Short mmCIF file of C-alpha atoms in Angstrom, two decimals:
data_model
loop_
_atom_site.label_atom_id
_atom_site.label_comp_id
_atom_site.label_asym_id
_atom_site.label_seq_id
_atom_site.Cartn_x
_atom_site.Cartn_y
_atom_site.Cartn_z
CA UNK A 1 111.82 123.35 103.40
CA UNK A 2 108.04 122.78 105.17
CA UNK A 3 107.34 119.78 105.85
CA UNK A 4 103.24 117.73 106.21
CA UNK A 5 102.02 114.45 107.67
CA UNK A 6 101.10 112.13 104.59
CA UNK A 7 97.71 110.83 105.22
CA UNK A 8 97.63 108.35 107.83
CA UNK A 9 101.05 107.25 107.39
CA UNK A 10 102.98 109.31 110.25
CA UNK A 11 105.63 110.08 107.15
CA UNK A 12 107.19 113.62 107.36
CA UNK A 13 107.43 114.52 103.74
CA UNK A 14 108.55 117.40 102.28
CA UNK A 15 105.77 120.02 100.51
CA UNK A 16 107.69 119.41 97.30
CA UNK A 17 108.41 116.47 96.02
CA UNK A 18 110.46 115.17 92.52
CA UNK A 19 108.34 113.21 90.01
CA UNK A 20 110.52 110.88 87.37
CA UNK A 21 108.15 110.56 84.40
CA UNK A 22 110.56 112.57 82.15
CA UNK A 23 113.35 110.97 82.95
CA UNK A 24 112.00 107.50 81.68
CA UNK A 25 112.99 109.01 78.26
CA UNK A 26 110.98 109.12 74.79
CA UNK A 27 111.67 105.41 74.04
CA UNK A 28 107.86 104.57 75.37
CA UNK A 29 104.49 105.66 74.36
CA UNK A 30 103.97 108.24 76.74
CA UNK A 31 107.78 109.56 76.77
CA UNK A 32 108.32 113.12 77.02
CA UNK A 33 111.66 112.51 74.48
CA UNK A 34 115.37 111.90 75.09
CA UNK A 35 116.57 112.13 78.22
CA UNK A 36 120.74 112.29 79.56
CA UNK A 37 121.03 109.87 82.26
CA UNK A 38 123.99 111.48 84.12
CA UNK A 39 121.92 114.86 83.99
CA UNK A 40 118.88 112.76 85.49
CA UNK A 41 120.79 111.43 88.41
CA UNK A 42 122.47 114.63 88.86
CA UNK A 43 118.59 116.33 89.27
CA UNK A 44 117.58 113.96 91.67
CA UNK A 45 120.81 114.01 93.72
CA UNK A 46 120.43 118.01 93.81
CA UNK A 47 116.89 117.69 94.40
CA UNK A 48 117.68 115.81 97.77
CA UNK A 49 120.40 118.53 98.81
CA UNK A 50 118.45 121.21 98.70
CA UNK A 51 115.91 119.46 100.95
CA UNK A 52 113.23 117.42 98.64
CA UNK A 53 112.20 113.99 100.95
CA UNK A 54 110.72 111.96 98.70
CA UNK A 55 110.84 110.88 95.12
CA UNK A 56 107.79 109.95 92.75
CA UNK A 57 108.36 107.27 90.44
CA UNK A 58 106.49 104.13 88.40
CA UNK A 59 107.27 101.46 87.27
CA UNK A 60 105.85 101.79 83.95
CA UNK A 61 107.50 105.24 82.94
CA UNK A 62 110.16 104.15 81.08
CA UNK A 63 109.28 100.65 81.19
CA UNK A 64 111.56 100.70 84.02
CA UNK A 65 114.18 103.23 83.46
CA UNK A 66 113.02 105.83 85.91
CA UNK A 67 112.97 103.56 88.75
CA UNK A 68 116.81 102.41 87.75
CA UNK A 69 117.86 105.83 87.41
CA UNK A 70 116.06 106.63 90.66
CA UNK A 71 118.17 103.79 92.29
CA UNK A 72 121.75 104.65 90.65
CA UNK A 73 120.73 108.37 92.78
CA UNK A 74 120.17 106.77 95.59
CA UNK A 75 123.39 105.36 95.44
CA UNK A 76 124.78 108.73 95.33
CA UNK A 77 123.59 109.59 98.50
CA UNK A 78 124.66 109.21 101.93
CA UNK A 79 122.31 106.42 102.85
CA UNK A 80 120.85 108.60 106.55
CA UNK A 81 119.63 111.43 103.60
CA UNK A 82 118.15 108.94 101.52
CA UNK A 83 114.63 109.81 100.42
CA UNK A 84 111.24 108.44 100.71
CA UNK A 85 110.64 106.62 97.54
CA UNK A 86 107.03 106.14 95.91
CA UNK A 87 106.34 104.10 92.89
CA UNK A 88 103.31 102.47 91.06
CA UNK A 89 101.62 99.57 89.57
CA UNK A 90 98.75 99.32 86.99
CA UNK A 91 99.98 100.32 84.09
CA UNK A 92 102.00 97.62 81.92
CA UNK A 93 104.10 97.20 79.33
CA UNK A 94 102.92 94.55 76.40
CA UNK A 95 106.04 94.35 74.42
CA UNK A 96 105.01 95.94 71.14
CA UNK A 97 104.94 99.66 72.66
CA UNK A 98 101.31 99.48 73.96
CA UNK A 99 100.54 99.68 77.37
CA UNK A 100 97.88 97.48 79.23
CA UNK A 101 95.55 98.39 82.21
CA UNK A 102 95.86 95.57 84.48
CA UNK A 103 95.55 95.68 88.46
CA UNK A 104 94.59 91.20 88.67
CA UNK A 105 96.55 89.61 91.70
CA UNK A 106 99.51 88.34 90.44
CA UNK A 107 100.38 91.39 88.08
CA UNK A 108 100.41 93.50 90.51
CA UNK A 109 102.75 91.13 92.63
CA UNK A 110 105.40 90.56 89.12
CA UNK A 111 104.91 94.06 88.96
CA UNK A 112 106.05 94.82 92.71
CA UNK A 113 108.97 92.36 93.05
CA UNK A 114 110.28 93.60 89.42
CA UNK A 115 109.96 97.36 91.06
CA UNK A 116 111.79 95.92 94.46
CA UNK A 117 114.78 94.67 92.11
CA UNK A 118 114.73 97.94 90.03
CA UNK A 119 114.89 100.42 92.68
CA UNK A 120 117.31 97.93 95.14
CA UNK A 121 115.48 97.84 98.12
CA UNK A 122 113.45 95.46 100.27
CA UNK A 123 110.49 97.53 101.01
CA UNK A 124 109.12 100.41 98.88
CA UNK A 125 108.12 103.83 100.96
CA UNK A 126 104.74 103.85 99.20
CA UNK A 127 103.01 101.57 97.03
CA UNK A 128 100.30 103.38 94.66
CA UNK A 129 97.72 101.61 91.92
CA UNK A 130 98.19 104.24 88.98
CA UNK A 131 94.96 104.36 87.59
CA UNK A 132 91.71 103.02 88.66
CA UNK A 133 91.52 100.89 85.37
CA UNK A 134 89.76 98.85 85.02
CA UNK A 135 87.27 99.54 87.03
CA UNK A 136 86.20 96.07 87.65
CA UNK A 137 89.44 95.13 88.91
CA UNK A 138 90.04 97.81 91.75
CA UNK A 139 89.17 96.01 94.42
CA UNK A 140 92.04 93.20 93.62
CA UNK A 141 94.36 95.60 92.86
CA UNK A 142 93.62 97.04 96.34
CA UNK A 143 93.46 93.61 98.24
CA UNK A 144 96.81 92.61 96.81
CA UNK A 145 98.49 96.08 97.65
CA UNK A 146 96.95 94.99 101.51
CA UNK A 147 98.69 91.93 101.04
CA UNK A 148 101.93 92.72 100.06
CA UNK A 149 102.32 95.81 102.99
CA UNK A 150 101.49 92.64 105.37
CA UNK A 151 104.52 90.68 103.91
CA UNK A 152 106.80 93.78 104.41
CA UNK A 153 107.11 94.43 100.87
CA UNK A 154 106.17 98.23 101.11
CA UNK A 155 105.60 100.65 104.16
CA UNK A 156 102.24 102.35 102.73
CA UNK A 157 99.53 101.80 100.30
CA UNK A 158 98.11 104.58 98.01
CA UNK A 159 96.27 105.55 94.85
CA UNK A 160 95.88 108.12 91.79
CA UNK A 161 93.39 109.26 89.85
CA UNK A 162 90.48 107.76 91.62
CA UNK A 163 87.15 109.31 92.22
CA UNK A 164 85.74 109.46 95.52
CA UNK A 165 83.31 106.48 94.83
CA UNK A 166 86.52 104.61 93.51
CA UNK A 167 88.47 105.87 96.71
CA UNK A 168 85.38 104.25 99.13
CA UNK A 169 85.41 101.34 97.53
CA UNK A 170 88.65 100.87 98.63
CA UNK A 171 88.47 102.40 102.00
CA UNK A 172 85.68 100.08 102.83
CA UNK A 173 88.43 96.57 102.49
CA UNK A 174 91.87 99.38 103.73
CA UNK A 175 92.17 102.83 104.44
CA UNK A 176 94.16 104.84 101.76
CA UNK A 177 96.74 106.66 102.82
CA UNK A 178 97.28 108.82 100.09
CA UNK A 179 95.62 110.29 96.56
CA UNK A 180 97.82 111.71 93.36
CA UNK A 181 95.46 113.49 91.70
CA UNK A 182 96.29 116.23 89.42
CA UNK A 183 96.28 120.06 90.47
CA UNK A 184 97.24 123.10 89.31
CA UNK A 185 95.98 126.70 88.17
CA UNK A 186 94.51 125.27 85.17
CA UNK A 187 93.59 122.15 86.53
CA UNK A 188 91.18 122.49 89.47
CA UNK A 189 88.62 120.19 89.46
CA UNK A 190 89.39 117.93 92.35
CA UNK A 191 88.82 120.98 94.51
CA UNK A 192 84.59 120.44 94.22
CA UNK A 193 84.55 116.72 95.85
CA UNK A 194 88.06 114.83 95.88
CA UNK A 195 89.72 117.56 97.97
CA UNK A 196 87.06 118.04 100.82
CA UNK A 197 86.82 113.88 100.81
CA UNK A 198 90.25 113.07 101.43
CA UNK A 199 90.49 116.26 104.04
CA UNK A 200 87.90 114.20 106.02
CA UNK A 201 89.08 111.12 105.52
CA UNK A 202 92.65 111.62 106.42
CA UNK A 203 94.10 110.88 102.90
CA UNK A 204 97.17 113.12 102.18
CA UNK A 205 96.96 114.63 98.81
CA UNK A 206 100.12 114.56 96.52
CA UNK A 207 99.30 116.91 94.04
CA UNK A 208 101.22 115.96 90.12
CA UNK A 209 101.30 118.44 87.27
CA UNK A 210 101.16 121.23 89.75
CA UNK A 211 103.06 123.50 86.77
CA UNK A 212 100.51 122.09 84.22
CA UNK A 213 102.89 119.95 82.26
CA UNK A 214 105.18 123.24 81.94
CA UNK A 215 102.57 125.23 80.84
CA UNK A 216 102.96 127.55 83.85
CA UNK A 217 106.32 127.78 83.62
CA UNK A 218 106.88 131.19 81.79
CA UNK A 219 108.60 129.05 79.30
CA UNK A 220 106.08 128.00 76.54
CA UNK A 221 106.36 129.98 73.06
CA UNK A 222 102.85 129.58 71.10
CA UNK A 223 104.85 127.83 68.90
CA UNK A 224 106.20 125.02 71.61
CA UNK A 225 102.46 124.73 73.05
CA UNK A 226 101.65 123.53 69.24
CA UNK A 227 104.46 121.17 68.86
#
């Protein structure tokens, strides 16, 4: 396995990574269907084995279940090959299977200490704001991420989706250590201004969708792609 520098962070983390949006199951508005638990755990336990660092999670897939199944893994594994865990915070649940954009203060603190208790840990690897929405509301989400690496509550502080006007925004109150934006064959676009920003401002890329949401797998029938 090769191994980069995230960002600013001084975090060794492998090129590949696992993300857990699947495995939140099909119970939720974006769900990708039913999931098996024990084959979920199993996938992430592999995953660390054969030499994967760090594990991508949120706290809305699922409304939560990814980051529990993420933290019955972990307790699968020998706690010195333990990986780098990475969740999120943005994106909420309203309790009638809608999801709200919210990124005020103290949401994105109940969201953080409910993600702490989920995942059983003390201090999360890397703390990301999902989405840039709304707009108006960045720069809170951004101070309060600040905030809670200060109290010890996560390690690093990170983003997806954002634009690069979005991303100085924020680099003008905190640097950002790291941008998820999505990347693929099919999916390029971030190579004309996001890519060549972040190279100069020393924000690591982690790239999701890299297989284009399976299309690039060599599995899709014409008639799956429709379904």
């Amino acid at each position: 396995m090769q191994f980069r520098t995230l960002g600013d962070s001084g975090l060794r983390i492998s090129v590949i990574g696992l993300g857990t949006w699947a495995i939140g199951g099909g119970d939720w508005k974006f769900g990708w269907g039913d999931q098996d638990d024990s084959e979920a755990i199993a996938a992430i336990v592999r995953a660390v084995e054969l030499g994967i660092n760090w594990i991508d999670t949120a706290a809305i897939y699922g409304e939560g279940r990814s980051e529990i199944l993420v933290a019955k893994a972990m307790e699968q594994i020998p706690v010195a090959s333990r990986p780098l865990i990475a969740t999120k915070c943005g994106r909420v649940a309203l309790g009638d299977g809608e999801i709200g954009k919210c990124l005020r203060r103290d949401s994105v603190i109940r969201e953080c200490e409910a993600s702490l208790k989920r995942l059983n840990t003390d201090c999360i690897d890397l703390y990301q704001m999902h989405w840039p929405e709304p707009d108006e509301e960045i720069e809170e989400g951004w101070q309060t991420l600040v905030d809670l690496k200060a109290q010890g509550k996560v390690r690093h502080i990170g983003v997806s989706n954002h634009s690069v006007s979005q991303l100085q925004r924020l680099q003008a109150i905190h640097p950002v250590t790291s941008l998820q934006p999505p990347y693929s064959m099919i999916a390029r676009e971030v190579e004309a201004e996001i890519l060549p920003y972040c190279g100069q401002q020393n924000i690591g890329v982690i790239c999701y969708s890299p297989m284009g949401k399976g299309l690039l797998t060599g599995t899709f029938t014409a008639a799956r792609a429709a379904a």
